[in-house]
CSV table of N, CA and C in Angstrom, one decimal:
chain,number,residue,atom,x,y,z
A,7,MET,N,117.0,-63.7,-51.3
A,7,MET,CA,117.6,-64.4,-50.2
A,7,MET,C,116.6,-65.5,-49.7
A,8,LYS,N,117.1,-66.6,-49.3
A,8,LYS,CA,116.2,-67.6,-48.8
A,8,LYS,C,115.6,-67.2,-47.4
A,9,PRO,N,114.4,-67.6,-47.2
A,9,PRO,CA,113.8,-67.2,-45.9
A,9,PRO,C,114.3,-68.1,-44.8
A,10,GLY,N,114.1,-67.7,-43.6
A,10,GLY,CA,114.4,-68.5,-42.4
A,10,GLY,C,115.8,-68.7,-42.0
A,11,PHE,N,116.1,-69.7,-41.2
A,11,PHE,CA,117.4,-69.9,-40.6
A,11,PHE,C,118.4,-70.1,-41.7
A,12,ALA,N,118.1,-71.0,-42.7
A,12,ALA,CA,119.1,-71.3,-43.8
A,12,ALA,C,119.5,-70.0,-44.5
A,13,GLY,N,118.5,-69.1,-44.7
A,13,GLY,CA,118.8,-67.8,-45.4
A,13,GLY,C,119.7,-67.0,-44.6
A,14,LEU,N,119.5,-67.0,-43.3
A,14,LEU,CA,120.4,-66.2,-42.3
A,14,LEU,C,121.8,-66.8,-42.4
A,15,VAL,N,121.9,-68.1,-42.3
A,15,VAL,CA,123.2,-68.7,-42.4
A,15,VAL,C,123.9,-68.4,-43.7
A,16,GLY,N,123.2,-68.4,-44.8
A,16,GLY,CA,123.7,-68.1,-46.1
A,16,GLY,C,124.2,-66.6,-46.2
A,17,ALA,N,123.4,-65.7,-45.7
A,17,ALA,CA,123.7,-64.3,-45.7
A,17,ALA,C,125.0,-64.1,-44.9
A,18,GLN,N,125.1,-64.7,-43.7
A,18,GLN,CA,126.3,-64.5,-42.9
A,18,GLN,C,127.5,-65.2,-43.6
A,19,GLY,N,127.2,-66.3,-44.2
A,19,GLY,CA,128.3,-67.0,-44.9
A,19,GLY,C,128.9,-66.2,-46.0
A,20,ALA,N,128.1,-65.4,-46.7
A,20,ALA,CA,128.6,-64.6,-47.8
A,20,ALA,C,129.7,-63.7,-47.4
A,21,ALA,N,129.6,-63.2,-46.2
A,21,ALA,CA,130.6,-62.2,-45.7
A,21,ALA,C,131.9,-62.9,-45.2
A,22,LEU,N,131.8,-64.2,-45.1
A,22,LEU,CA,133.0,-65.0,-44.6
A,22,LEU,C,133.9,-65.5,-45.7
A,23,ALA,N,133.3,-65.6,-46.9
A,23,ALA,CA,134.0,-66.2,-48.0
A,23,ALA,C,135.3,-65.5,-48.4
A,24,ASP,N,135.3,-64.2,-48.2
A,24,ASP,CA,136.5,-63.4,-48.6
A,24,ASP,C,137.6,-63.3,-47.5
A,25,LEU,N,137.2,-63.8,-46.3
A,25,LEU,CA,138.2,-63.7,-45.2
A,25,LEU,C,139.3,-64.7,-45.4
A,26,ASP,N,140.5,-64.4,-45.0
A,26,ASP,CA,141.6,-65.4,-45.0
A,26,ASP,C,141.4,-66.3,-43.8
A,27,ASP,N,142.2,-67.3,-43.7
A,27,ASP,CA,142.0,-68.3,-42.6
A,27,ASP,C,142.1,-67.7,-41.2
A,28,GLY,N,143.1,-66.8,-41.1
A,28,GLY,CA,143.4,-66.2,-39.8
A,28,GLY,C,142.2,-65.3,-39.4
A,29,ASP,N,141.6,-64.6,-40.3
A,29,ASP,CA,140.5,-63.8,-40.0
A,29,ASP,C,139.2,-64.6,-39.7
A,30,LEU,N,139.1,-65.7,-40.4
A,30,LEU,CA,138.0,-66.7,-40.1
A,30,LEU,C,138.1,-67.2,-38.7
A,31,LEU,N,139.3,-67.6,-38.3
A,31,LEU,CA,139.5,-68.1,-36.9
A,31,LEU,C,139.3,-67.0,-35.9
A,32,ALA,N,139.7,-65.8,-36.2
A,32,ALA,CA,139.4,-64.6,-35.3
A,32,ALA,C,137.9,-64.4,-35.1
A,33,ARG,N,137.2,-64.5,-36.2
A,33,ARG,CA,135.7,-64.4,-36.1
A,33,ARG,C,135.1,-65.5,-35.2
A,34,ALA,N,135.6,-66.7,-35.3
A,34,ALA,CA,135.1,-67.8,-34.4
A,34,ALA,C,135.5,-67.5,-33.0
A,35,ASP,N,136.7,-67.0,-32.8
A,35,ASP,CA,137.1,-66.7,-31.4
A,35,ASP,C,136.2,-65.5,-30.8
A,36,ALA,N,135.9,-64.6,-31.7
A,36,ALA,CA,135.1,-63.4,-31.2
A,36,ALA,C,133.7,-63.8,-30.9
A,37,LEU,N,133.2,-64.9,-31.5
A,37,LEU,CA,131.9,-65.4,-31.3
A,37,LEU,C,131.7,-66.1,-30.0
A,38,ARG,N,132.8,-66.6,-29.4
A,38,ARG,CA,132.7,-67.4,-28.2
A,38,ARG,C,132.0,-66.7,-27.1
A,39,ALA,N,132.4,-65.5,-26.7
A,39,ALA,CA,131.9,-64.8,-25.6
A,39,ALA,C,130.4,-64.5,-25.8
A,40,PRO,N,129.9,-64.0,-26.9
A,40,PRO,CA,128.5,-63.8,-27.1
A,40,PRO,C,127.7,-65.1,-27.0
A,41,LEU,N,128.2,-66.2,-27.5
A,41,LEU,CA,127.5,-67.5,-27.4
A,41,LEU,C,127.4,-67.9,-25.9
A,42,VAL,N,128.5,-67.7,-25.2
A,42,VAL,CA,128.5,-68.1,-23.7
A,42,VAL,C,127.5,-67.2,-23.0
A,43,ARG,N,127.5,-65.9,-23.3
A,43,ARG,CA,126.7,-64.9,-22.6
A,43,ARG,C,125.2,-65.1,-22.9
A,44,HIS,N,124.9,-65.2,-24.2
A,44,HIS,CA,123.5,-65.1,-24.7
A,44,HIS,C,122.9,-66.5,-25.2
A,45,GLY,N,123.7,-67.5,-25.2
A,45,GLY,CA,123.2,-68.8,-25.7
A,45,GLY,C,123.0,-68.8,-27.2
A,46,MET,N,122.2,-69.8,-27.6
A,46,MET,CA,122.0,-70.0,-29.1
A,46,MET,C,120.9,-69.1,-29.6
A,47,ARG,N,121.0,-67.8,-29.5
A,47,ARG,CA,120.1,-66.9,-30.2
A,47,ARG,C,120.3,-67.2,-31.7
A,48,GLN,N,119.2,-67.0,-32.4
A,48,GLN,CA,119.2,-67.3,-33.8
A,48,GLN,C,120.4,-66.7,-34.6
A,49,GLU,N,120.6,-65.4,-34.4
A,49,GLU,CA,121.7,-64.7,-35.1
A,49,GLU,C,123.1,-65.2,-34.8
A,50,LEU,N,123.3,-65.6,-33.5
A,50,LEU,CA,124.5,-66.2,-33.1
A,50,LEU,C,124.7,-67.6,-33.6
A,51,ALA,N,123.7,-68.4,-33.5
A,51,ALA,CA,123.7,-69.8,-34.0
A,51,ALA,C,124.0,-69.7,-35.5
A,52,ALA,N,123.3,-68.8,-36.2
A,52,ALA,CA,123.5,-68.7,-37.7
A,52,ALA,C,125.0,-68.4,-38.0
A,53,GLU,N,125.6,-67.5,-37.2
A,53,GLU,CA,127.0,-67.2,-37.5
A,53,GLU,C,127.9,-68.4,-37.2
A,54,ALA,N,127.6,-69.1,-36.1
A,54,ALA,CA,128.4,-70.3,-35.8
A,54,ALA,C,128.3,-71.3,-37.0
A,55,PHE,N,127.0,-71.5,-37.5
A,55,PHE,CA,126.8,-72.4,-38.6
A,55,PHE,C,127.6,-71.9,-39.8
A,56,ALA,N,127.5,-70.6,-40.1
A,56,ALA,CA,128.2,-70.1,-41.3
A,56,ALA,C,129.7,-70.3,-41.2
A,57,LEU,N,130.2,-70.1,-40.0
A,57,LEU,CA,131.7,-70.3,-39.8
A,57,LEU,C,132.0,-71.8,-40.0
A,58,ALA,N,131.2,-72.7,-39.4
A,58,ALA,CA,131.5,-74.1,-39.6
A,58,ALA,C,131.3,-74.5,-41.1
A,59,ARG,N,130.4,-74.0,-41.8
A,59,ARG,CA,130.1,-74.3,-43.2
A,59,ARG,C,131.3,-73.8,-44.0
A,60,GLU,N,131.8,-72.6,-43.7
A,60,GLU,CA,132.9,-72.1,-44.5
A,60,GLU,C,134.2,-72.9,-44.2
A,61,ALA,N,134.4,-73.2,-43.0
A,61,ALA,CA,135.6,-74.1,-42.6
A,61,ALA,C,135.5,-75.4,-43.3
A,62,SER,N,134.3,-76.0,-43.3
A,62,SER,CA,134.1,-77.3,-44.0
A,62,SER,C,134.4,-77.2,-45.5
A,63,ARG,N,134.0,-76.1,-46.1
A,63,ARG,CA,134.2,-75.9,-47.5
A,63,ARG,C,135.7,-75.8,-47.8
A,64,ARG,N,136.4,-75.0,-47.0
A,64,ARG,CA,137.8,-74.8,-47.2
A,64,ARG,C,138.7,-76.0,-46.9
A,65,VAL,N,138.4,-76.7,-45.8
A,65,VAL,CA,139.3,-77.8,-45.3
A,65,VAL,C,138.9,-79.1,-45.9
A,66,LEU,N,137.6,-79.4,-46.0
A,66,LEU,CA,137.1,-80.7,-46.5
A,66,LEU,C,136.7,-80.7,-47.9
A,67,GLY,N,136.5,-79.5,-48.5
A,67,GLY,CA,135.9,-79.4,-49.8
A,67,GLY,C,134.4,-79.7,-49.9
A,68,LEU,N,133.7,-79.7,-48.7
A,68,LEU,CA,132.3,-80.0,-48.6
A,68,LEU,C,131.6,-78.8,-48.0
A,69,ARG,N,130.7,-78.2,-48.8
A,69,ARG,CA,129.9,-77.1,-48.4
A,69,ARG,C,128.5,-77.6,-48.1
A,70,HIS,N,128.0,-77.3,-46.9
A,70,HIS,CA,126.6,-77.8,-46.5
A,70,HIS,C,125.5,-77.2,-47.4
A,71,HIS,N,124.6,-78.1,-47.8
A,71,HIS,CA,123.4,-77.7,-48.5
A,71,HIS,C,122.4,-77.2,-47.4
A,72,ASP,N,121.4,-76.4,-47.9
A,72,ASP,CA,120.4,-75.9,-47.0
A,72,ASP,C,119.7,-76.9,-46.2
A,73,VAL,N,119.5,-78.1,-46.8
A,73,VAL,CA,118.8,-79.2,-46.0
A,73,VAL,C,119.7,-79.7,-44.9
A,74,GLN,N,121.0,-79.7,-45.1
A,74,GLN,CA,121.9,-80.0,-44.0
A,74,GLN,C,121.9,-79.0,-42.9
A,75,VAL,N,121.8,-77.7,-43.3
A,75,VAL,CA,121.8,-76.6,-42.3
A,75,VAL,C,120.5,-76.8,-41.5
A,76,MET,N,119.4,-77.1,-42.1
A,76,MET,CA,118.1,-77.3,-41.4
A,76,MET,C,118.2,-78.5,-40.5
A,77,GLY,N,118.8,-79.5,-40.9
A,77,GLY,CA,119.0,-80.7,-40.1
A,77,GLY,C,119.9,-80.3,-38.8
A,78,GLY,N,120.9,-79.6,-39.1
A,78,GLY,CA,121.7,-79.1,-37.9
A,78,GLY,C,121.0,-78.2,-37.0
A,79,ALA,N,120.1,-77.4,-37.6
A,79,ALA,CA,119.3,-76.5,-36.7
A,79,ALA,C,118.3,-77.3,-35.9
A,80,ALA,N,117.8,-78.4,-36.4
A,80,ALA,CA,116.9,-79.2,-35.7
A,80,ALA,C,117.6,-79.9,-34.5
A,81,MET,N,118.8,-80.3,-34.8
A,81,MET,CA,119.6,-80.9,-33.7
A,81,MET,C,120.0,-79.9,-32.6
A,82,LEU,N,120.3,-78.7,-33.1
A,82,LEU,CA,120.6,-77.6,-32.2
A,82,LEU,C,119.5,-77.3,-31.2
A,83,GLY,N,118.3,-77.5,-31.7
A,83,GLY,CA,117.1,-77.3,-30.9
A,83,GLY,C,116.7,-78.5,-30.1
A,84,GLY,N,117.5,-79.6,-30.1
A,84,GLY,CA,117.2,-80.8,-29.3
A,84,GLY,C,116.4,-81.8,-30.0
A,85,ALA,N,116.1,-81.6,-31.3
A,85,ALA,CA,115.3,-82.6,-32.0
A,85,ALA,C,116.2,-83.6,-32.8
A,86,LEU,N,115.6,-84.7,-33.2
A,86,LEU,CA,116.4,-85.7,-34.0
A,86,LEU,C,116.2,-85.3,-35.5
A,87,ALA,N,117.2,-85.5,-36.3
A,87,ALA,CA,117.1,-85.3,-37.7
A,87,ALA,C,117.3,-86.6,-38.4
A,88,GLU,N,116.3,-87.2,-39.1
A,88,GLU,CA,116.5,-88.4,-39.8
A,88,GLU,C,116.9,-88.1,-41.2
A,89,MET,N,118.0,-88.8,-41.6
A,89,MET,CA,118.5,-88.6,-43.0
A,89,MET,C,118.9,-89.9,-43.6
A,90,GLU,N,118.7,-90.1,-44.8
A,90,GLU,CA,119.1,-91.3,-45.5
A,90,GLU,C,120.6,-91.4,-45.7
A,91,THR,N,121.0,-92.6,-46.1
A,91,THR,CA,122.4,-92.9,-46.4
A,91,THR,C,122.8,-92.0,-47.6
A,92,GLY,N,123.9,-91.3,-47.4
A,92,GLY,CA,124.5,-90.4,-48.4
A,92,GLY,C,124.0,-89.0,-48.4
A,93,GLU,N,123.1,-88.7,-47.4
A,93,GLU,CA,122.6,-87.3,-47.4
A,93,GLU,C,123.5,-86.4,-46.6
A,94,GLY,N,124.6,-86.9,-46.0
A,94,GLY,CA,125.5,-86.0,-45.3
A,94,GLY,C,125.3,-85.8,-43.8
A,95,LYS,N,125.0,-86.9,-43.2
A,95,LYS,CA,124.7,-86.9,-41.7
A,95,LYS,C,126.0,-86.4,-41.0
A,96,THR,N,127.2,-86.9,-41.5
A,96,THR,CA,128.4,-86.6,-40.8
A,96,THR,C,128.7,-85.1,-40.8
A,97,ILE,N,128.6,-84.4,-41.9
A,97,ILE,CA,128.8,-83.0,-41.9
A,97,ILE,C,127.7,-82.2,-41.4
A,98,THR,N,126.5,-82.8,-41.4
A,98,THR,CA,125.3,-82.1,-40.8
A,98,THR,C,125.6,-82.0,-39.3
A,99,ALA,N,126.0,-83.0,-38.6
A,99,ALA,CA,126.3,-83.0,-37.2
A,99,ALA,C,127.4,-82.1,-36.8
A,100,LEU,N,128.3,-81.8,-37.8
A,100,LEU,CA,129.3,-80.8,-37.6
A,100,LEU,C,128.8,-79.4,-37.2
A,101,LEU,N,127.7,-79.0,-37.7
A,101,LEU,CA,127.2,-77.7,-37.5
A,101,LEU,C,126.8,-77.4,-36.0
A,102,PRO,N,125.9,-78.2,-35.5
A,102,PRO,CA,125.6,-77.9,-34.1
A,102,PRO,C,126.8,-78.3,-33.1
A,103,SER,N,127.6,-79.2,-33.5
A,103,SER,CA,128.8,-79.5,-32.7
A,103,SER,C,129.7,-78.3,-32.6
A,104,VAL,N,130.0,-77.7,-33.7
A,104,VAL,CA,130.8,-76.5,-33.6
A,104,VAL,C,130.1,-75.3,-32.9
A,105,ALA,N,128.8,-75.2,-33.1
A,105,ALA,CA,128.1,-74.1,-32.4
A,105,ALA,C,128.2,-74.3,-30.9
A,106,PHE,N,127.9,-75.5,-30.4
A,106,PHE,CA,127.9,-75.8,-29.0
A,106,PHE,C,129.3,-75.7,-28.4
A,107,ALA,N,130.3,-76.2,-29.2
A,107,ALA,CA,131.7,-76.1,-28.7
A,107,ALA,C,132.2,-74.6,-28.6
A,108,LEU,N,131.8,-73.8,-29.5
A,108,LEU,CA,132.1,-72.4,-29.4
A,108,LEU,C,131.5,-71.7,-28.2
A,109,ALA,N,130.3,-72.2,-27.8
A,109,ALA,CA,129.6,-71.7,-26.7
A,109,ALA,C,130.2,-72.3,-25.4
A,110,GLY,N,131.2,-73.1,-25.4
A,110,GLY,CA,131.8,-73.6,-24.2
A,110,GLY,C,131.1,-74.8,-23.7
A,111,ARG,N,130.2,-75.4,-24.4
A,111,ARG,CA,129.4,-76.6,-24.0
A,111,ARG,C,130.2,-77.8,-24.4
A,112,THR,N,130.1,-78.9,-23.6
A,112,THR,CA,130.6,-80.2,-23.9
A,112,THR,C,129.8,-80.8,-25.0
A,113,VAL,N,130.5,-81.4,-26.0
A,113,VAL,CA,129.8,-81.9,-27.1
A,113,VAL,C,130.2,-83.4,-27.2
A,114,HIS,N,129.2,-84.2,-27.4
A,114,HIS,CA,129.3,-85.7,-27.6
A,114,HIS,C,128.6,-86.0,-28.9
A,115,VAL,N,129.3,-86.6,-29.9
A,115,VAL,CA,128.6,-87.1,-31.1
A,115,VAL,C,128.6,-88.6,-31.0
A,116,VAL,N,127.4,-89.1,-31.2
A,116,VAL,CA,127.1,-90.5,-31.0
A,116,VAL,C,126.9,-91.1,-32.4
A,117,THR,N,127.5,-92.3,-32.7
A,117,THR,CA,127.2,-93.0,-33.9
A,117,THR,C,127.1,-94.5,-33.6
A,118,VAL,N,126.7,-95.2,-34.6
A,118,VAL,CA,126.3,-96.6,-34.3
A,118,VAL,C,127.4,-97.6,-34.1
A,119,ASN,N,128.6,-97.3,-34.5
A,119,ASN,CA,129.7,-98.3,-34.3
A,119,ASN,C,131.0,-97.7,-34.3
A,120,ASP,N,132.0,-98.4,-33.8
A,120,ASP,CA,133.4,-97.9,-33.7
A,120,ASP,C,134.0,-97.5,-35.0
A,121,TYR,N,133.7,-98.2,-36.1
A,121,TYR,CA,134.2,-97.8,-37.4
A,121,TYR,C,133.8,-96.4,-37.8
A,122,LEU,N,132.5,-96.2,-37.7
A,122,LEU,CA,132.0,-94.9,-38.1
A,122,LEU,C,132.5,-93.8,-37.2
A,123,ALA,N,132.6,-94.1,-35.9
A,123,ALA,CA,133.1,-93.1,-34.9
A,123,ALA,C,134.5,-92.7,-35.3
A,124,ALA,N,135.4,-93.7,-35.6
A,124,ALA,CA,136.8,-93.4,-36.0
A,124,ALA,C,136.8,-92.6,-37.3
A,125,ARG,N,136.0,-93.1,-38.3
A,125,ARG,CA,136.0,-92.5,-39.6
A,125,ARG,C,135.6,-91.0,-39.5
A,126,ASP,N,134.5,-90.8,-38.8
A,126,ASP,CA,134.0,-89.4,-38.7
A,126,ASP,C,134.9,-88.5,-38.0
A,127,ALA,N,135.5,-89.0,-36.9
A,127,ALA,CA,136.4,-88.2,-36.1
A,127,ALA,C,137.6,-87.8,-37.0
A,128,GLU,N,138.1,-88.7,-37.7
A,128,GLU,CA,139.3,-88.5,-38.6
A,128,GLU,C,138.9,-87.5,-39.7
A,129,GLN,N,137.7,-87.6,-40.3
A,129,GLN,CA,137.3,-86.7,-41.4
A,129,GLN,C,137.1,-85.3,-40.9
A,130,LEU,N,136.5,-85.2,-39.7
A,130,LEU,CA,136.1,-83.8,-39.2
A,130,LEU,C,137.2,-83.2,-38.4
A,131,ARG,N,138.2,-83.9,-38.0
A,131,ARG,CA,139.3,-83.3,-37.1
A,131,ARG,C,139.9,-82.0,-37.6
A,132,PRO,N,140.1,-81.9,-38.9
A,132,PRO,CA,140.7,-80.6,-39.4
A,132,PRO,C,139.8,-79.4,-39.2
A,133,VAL,N,138.5,-79.6,-39.2
A,133,VAL,CA,137.5,-78.5,-39.0
A,133,VAL,C,137.4,-78.3,-37.5
A,134,LEU,N,137.3,-79.3,-36.8
A,134,LEU,CA,137.1,-79.2,-35.3
A,134,LEU,C,138.3,-78.6,-34.7
């Protein structure tokens, strides 16, 4: 198993792969109360990331790489994550967005122009 947060997300994600869509949604719903109550504890944040990663794989056909998980973890902690063109900034931002939304927090995703905002919103809408 990989060490650190990405390893934790991967381990939790392995248990989600065999769930049907209804059970995956039920797991997300069940995670809401603990996230609201306890905040972004590592194990809760990892489960939220694993759920978002699995939903992205199923709905968009895009599974986050570990470097994207780590970029999402940096954003979750309030840091900036610099990524080059083509490295998957759009789906990276999906991870902390889903985690905070599940915790009942308001989420704003900022991008540089209206075109990218519309494109990203349309692409991620099925997961969100």
